[in-house]
PDB file of C-alpha atoms in Angstrom:
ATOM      1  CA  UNK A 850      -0.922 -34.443 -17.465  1.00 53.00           C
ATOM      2  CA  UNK A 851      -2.999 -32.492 -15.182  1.00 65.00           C
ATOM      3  CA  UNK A 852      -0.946 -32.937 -11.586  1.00 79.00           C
ATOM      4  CA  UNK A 853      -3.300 -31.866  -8.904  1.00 81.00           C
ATOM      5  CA  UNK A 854      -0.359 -32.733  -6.008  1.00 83.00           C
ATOM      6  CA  UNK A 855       1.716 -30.007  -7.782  1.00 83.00           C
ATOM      7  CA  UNK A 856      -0.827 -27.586  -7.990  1.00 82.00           C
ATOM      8  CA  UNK A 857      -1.716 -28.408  -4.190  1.00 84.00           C
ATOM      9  CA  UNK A 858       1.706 -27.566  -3.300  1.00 85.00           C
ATOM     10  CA  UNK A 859       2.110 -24.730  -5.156  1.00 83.00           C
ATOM     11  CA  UNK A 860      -1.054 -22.946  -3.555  1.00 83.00           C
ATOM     12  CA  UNK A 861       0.471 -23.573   0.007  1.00 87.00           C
ATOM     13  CA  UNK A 862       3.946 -21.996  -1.034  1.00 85.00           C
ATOM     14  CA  UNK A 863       1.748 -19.056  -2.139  1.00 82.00           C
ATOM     15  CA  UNK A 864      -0.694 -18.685   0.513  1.00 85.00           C
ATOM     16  CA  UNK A 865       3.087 -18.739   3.003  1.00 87.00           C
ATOM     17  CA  UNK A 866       4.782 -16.397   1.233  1.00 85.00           C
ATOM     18  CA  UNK A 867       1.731 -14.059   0.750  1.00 84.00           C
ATOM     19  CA  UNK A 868       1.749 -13.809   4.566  1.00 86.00           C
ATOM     20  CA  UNK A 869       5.228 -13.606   4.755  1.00 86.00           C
ATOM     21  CA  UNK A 870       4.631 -10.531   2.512  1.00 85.00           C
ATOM     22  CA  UNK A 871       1.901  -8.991   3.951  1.00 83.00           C
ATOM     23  CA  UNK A 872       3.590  -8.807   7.366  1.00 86.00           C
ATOM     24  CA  UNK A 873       6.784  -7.306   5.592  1.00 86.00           C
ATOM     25  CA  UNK A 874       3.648  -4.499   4.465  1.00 84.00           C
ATOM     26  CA  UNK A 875       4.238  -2.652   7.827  1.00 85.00           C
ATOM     27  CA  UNK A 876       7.858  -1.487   6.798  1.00 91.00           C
ATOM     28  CA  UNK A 877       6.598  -0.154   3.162  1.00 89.00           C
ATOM     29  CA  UNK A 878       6.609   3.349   3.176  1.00 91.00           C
ATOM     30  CA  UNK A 879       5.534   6.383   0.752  1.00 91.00           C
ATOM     31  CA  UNK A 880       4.674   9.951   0.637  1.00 92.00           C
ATOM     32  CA  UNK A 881       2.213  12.028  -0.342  1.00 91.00           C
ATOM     33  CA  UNK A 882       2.543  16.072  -0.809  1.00 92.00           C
ATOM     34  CA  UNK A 883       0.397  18.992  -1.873  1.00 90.00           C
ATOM     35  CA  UNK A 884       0.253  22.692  -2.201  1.00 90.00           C
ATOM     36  CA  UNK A 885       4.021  22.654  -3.190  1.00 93.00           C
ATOM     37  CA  UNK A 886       4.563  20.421  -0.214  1.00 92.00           C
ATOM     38  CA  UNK A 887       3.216  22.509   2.519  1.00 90.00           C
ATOM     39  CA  UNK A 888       1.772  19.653   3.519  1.00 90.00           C
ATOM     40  CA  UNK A 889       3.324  16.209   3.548  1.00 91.00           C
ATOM     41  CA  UNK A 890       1.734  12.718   4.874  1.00 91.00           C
ATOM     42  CA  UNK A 891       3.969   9.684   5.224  1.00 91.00           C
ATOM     43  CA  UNK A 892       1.904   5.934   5.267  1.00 89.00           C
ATOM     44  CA  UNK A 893       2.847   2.661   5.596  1.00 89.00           C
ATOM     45  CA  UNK A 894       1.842  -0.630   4.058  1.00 87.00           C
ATOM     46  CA  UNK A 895      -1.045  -1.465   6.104  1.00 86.00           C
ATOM     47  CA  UNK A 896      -2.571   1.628   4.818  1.00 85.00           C
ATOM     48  CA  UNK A 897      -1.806   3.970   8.206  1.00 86.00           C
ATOM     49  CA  UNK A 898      -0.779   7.732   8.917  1.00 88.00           C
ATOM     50  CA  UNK A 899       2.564   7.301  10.432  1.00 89.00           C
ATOM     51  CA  UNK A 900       3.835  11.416   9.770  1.00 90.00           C
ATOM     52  CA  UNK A 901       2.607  14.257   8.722  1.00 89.00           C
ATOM     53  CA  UNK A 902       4.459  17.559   8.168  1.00 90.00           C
ATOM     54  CA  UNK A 903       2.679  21.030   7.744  1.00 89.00           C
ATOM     55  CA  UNK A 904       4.291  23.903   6.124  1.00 90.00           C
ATOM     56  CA  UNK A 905       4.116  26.571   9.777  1.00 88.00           C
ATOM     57  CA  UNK A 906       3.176  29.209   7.423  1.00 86.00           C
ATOM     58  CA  UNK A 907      -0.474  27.536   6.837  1.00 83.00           C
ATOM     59  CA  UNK A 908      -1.088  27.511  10.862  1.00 85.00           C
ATOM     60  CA  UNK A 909      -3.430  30.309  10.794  1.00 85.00           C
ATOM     61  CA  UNK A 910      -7.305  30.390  11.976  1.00 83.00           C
ATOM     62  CA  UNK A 911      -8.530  32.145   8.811  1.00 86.00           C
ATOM     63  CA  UNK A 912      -6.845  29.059   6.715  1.00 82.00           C
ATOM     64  CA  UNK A 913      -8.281  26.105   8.909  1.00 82.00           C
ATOM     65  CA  UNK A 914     -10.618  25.143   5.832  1.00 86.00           C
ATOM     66  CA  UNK A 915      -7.310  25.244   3.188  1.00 86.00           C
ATOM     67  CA  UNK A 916      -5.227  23.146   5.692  1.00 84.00           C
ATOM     68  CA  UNK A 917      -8.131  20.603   6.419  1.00 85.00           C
ATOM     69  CA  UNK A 918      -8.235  20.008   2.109  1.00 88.00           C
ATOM     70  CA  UNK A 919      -4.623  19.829   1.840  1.00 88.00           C
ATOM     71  CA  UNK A 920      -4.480  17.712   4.724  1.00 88.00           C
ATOM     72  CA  UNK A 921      -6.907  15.487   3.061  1.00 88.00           C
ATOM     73  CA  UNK A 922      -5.294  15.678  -0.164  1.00 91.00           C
ATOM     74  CA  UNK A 923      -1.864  14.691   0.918  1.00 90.00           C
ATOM     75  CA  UNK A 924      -3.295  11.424   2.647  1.00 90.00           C
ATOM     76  CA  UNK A 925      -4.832  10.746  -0.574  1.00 90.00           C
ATOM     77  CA  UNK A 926      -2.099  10.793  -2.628  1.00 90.00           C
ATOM     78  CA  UNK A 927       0.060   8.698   0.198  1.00 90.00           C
ATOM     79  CA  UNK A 928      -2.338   6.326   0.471  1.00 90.00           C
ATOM     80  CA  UNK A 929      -2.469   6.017  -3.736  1.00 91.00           C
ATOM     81  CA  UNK A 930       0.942   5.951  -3.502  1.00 90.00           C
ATOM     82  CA  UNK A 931       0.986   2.588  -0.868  1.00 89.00           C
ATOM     83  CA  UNK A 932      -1.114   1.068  -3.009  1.00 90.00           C
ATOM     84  CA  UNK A 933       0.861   0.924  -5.919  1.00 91.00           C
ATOM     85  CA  UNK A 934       4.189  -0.602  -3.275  1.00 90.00           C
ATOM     86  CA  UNK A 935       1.705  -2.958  -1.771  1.00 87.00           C
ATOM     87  CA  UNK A 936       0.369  -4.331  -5.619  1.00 88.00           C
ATOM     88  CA  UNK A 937       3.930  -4.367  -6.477  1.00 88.00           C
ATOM     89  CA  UNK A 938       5.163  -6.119  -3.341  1.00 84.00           C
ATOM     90  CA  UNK A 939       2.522  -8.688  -3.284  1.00 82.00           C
ATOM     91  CA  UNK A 940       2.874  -9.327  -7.091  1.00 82.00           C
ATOM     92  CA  UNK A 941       6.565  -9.983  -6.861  1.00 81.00           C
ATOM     93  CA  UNK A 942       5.857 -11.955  -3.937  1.00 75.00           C
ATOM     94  CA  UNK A 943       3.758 -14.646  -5.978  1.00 70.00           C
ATOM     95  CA  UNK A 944       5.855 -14.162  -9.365  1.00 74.00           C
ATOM     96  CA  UNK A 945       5.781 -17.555 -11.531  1.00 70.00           C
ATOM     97  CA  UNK A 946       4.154 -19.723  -8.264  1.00 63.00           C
ATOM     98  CA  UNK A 947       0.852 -19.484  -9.650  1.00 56.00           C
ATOM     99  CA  UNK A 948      -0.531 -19.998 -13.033  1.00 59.00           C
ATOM    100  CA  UNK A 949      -1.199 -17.479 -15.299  1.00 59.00           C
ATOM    101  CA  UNK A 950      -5.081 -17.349 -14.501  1.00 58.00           C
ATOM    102  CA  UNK A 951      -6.771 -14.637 -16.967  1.00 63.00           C
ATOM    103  CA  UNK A 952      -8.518 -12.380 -14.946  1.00 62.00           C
ATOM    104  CA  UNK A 953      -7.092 -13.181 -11.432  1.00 58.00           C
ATOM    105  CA  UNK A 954      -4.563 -11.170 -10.160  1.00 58.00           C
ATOM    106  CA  UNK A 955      -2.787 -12.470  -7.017  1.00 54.00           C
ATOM    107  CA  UNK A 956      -1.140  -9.197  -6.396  1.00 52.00           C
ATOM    108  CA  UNK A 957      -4.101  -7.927  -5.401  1.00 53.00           C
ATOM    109  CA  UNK A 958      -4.103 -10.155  -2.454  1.00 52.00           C
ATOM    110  CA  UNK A 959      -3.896  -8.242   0.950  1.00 47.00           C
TER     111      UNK A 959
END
């Protein structure tokens, strides 16, 4: 029998402990590195720059364009990296509270 009370309750529990995740978000962390790690860019869940190491070796005028890529490319890759935490976090978070719903994902839910 179709228990709309239950179903009611259940989407509370989730909406709480999705916020209850997505606060947790700010103490996810992961990585990114290019150019054999010269350059290294750290992110956290909410999807900010919290570090960023350059190899000293790239510090050079002539290689301002080479740093600016890998510079980009290492934030990339962090922020790629997050993502994948933050899907995994937020899926786990909502594991068997909702229904299996073909072609809703709750993990995406940030």
């Amino acid at each position: 029998m179709f228990d709309m009370m239950n179903i009611m309750n259940k989407v509370k529990d989730a909406q709480a402990k999705i916020k209850a995740t997505q606060a947790e978000l700010v103490h996810l962390r992961a990585e990114g590195e290019v150019g054999a790690g010269m350059v290294k860019v750290v992110v956290n869940g909410e999807r900010r720059v919290l570090d960023m190491e350059i190899d000293p070796s790239l510090i050079n005028e002539k290689d301002k364009d080479m740093m600016k890529d890998l510079i980009v490319g290492a934030t990339n890759k962090a922020l790629e990296n997050i993502d994948v935490k933050i899907k995994e976090k937020m899926g786990n978070a909502t594991a068997g509270m909702m229904p299996n719903i073909p072609g809703m994902d709750f993990g995406n839910m940030v």
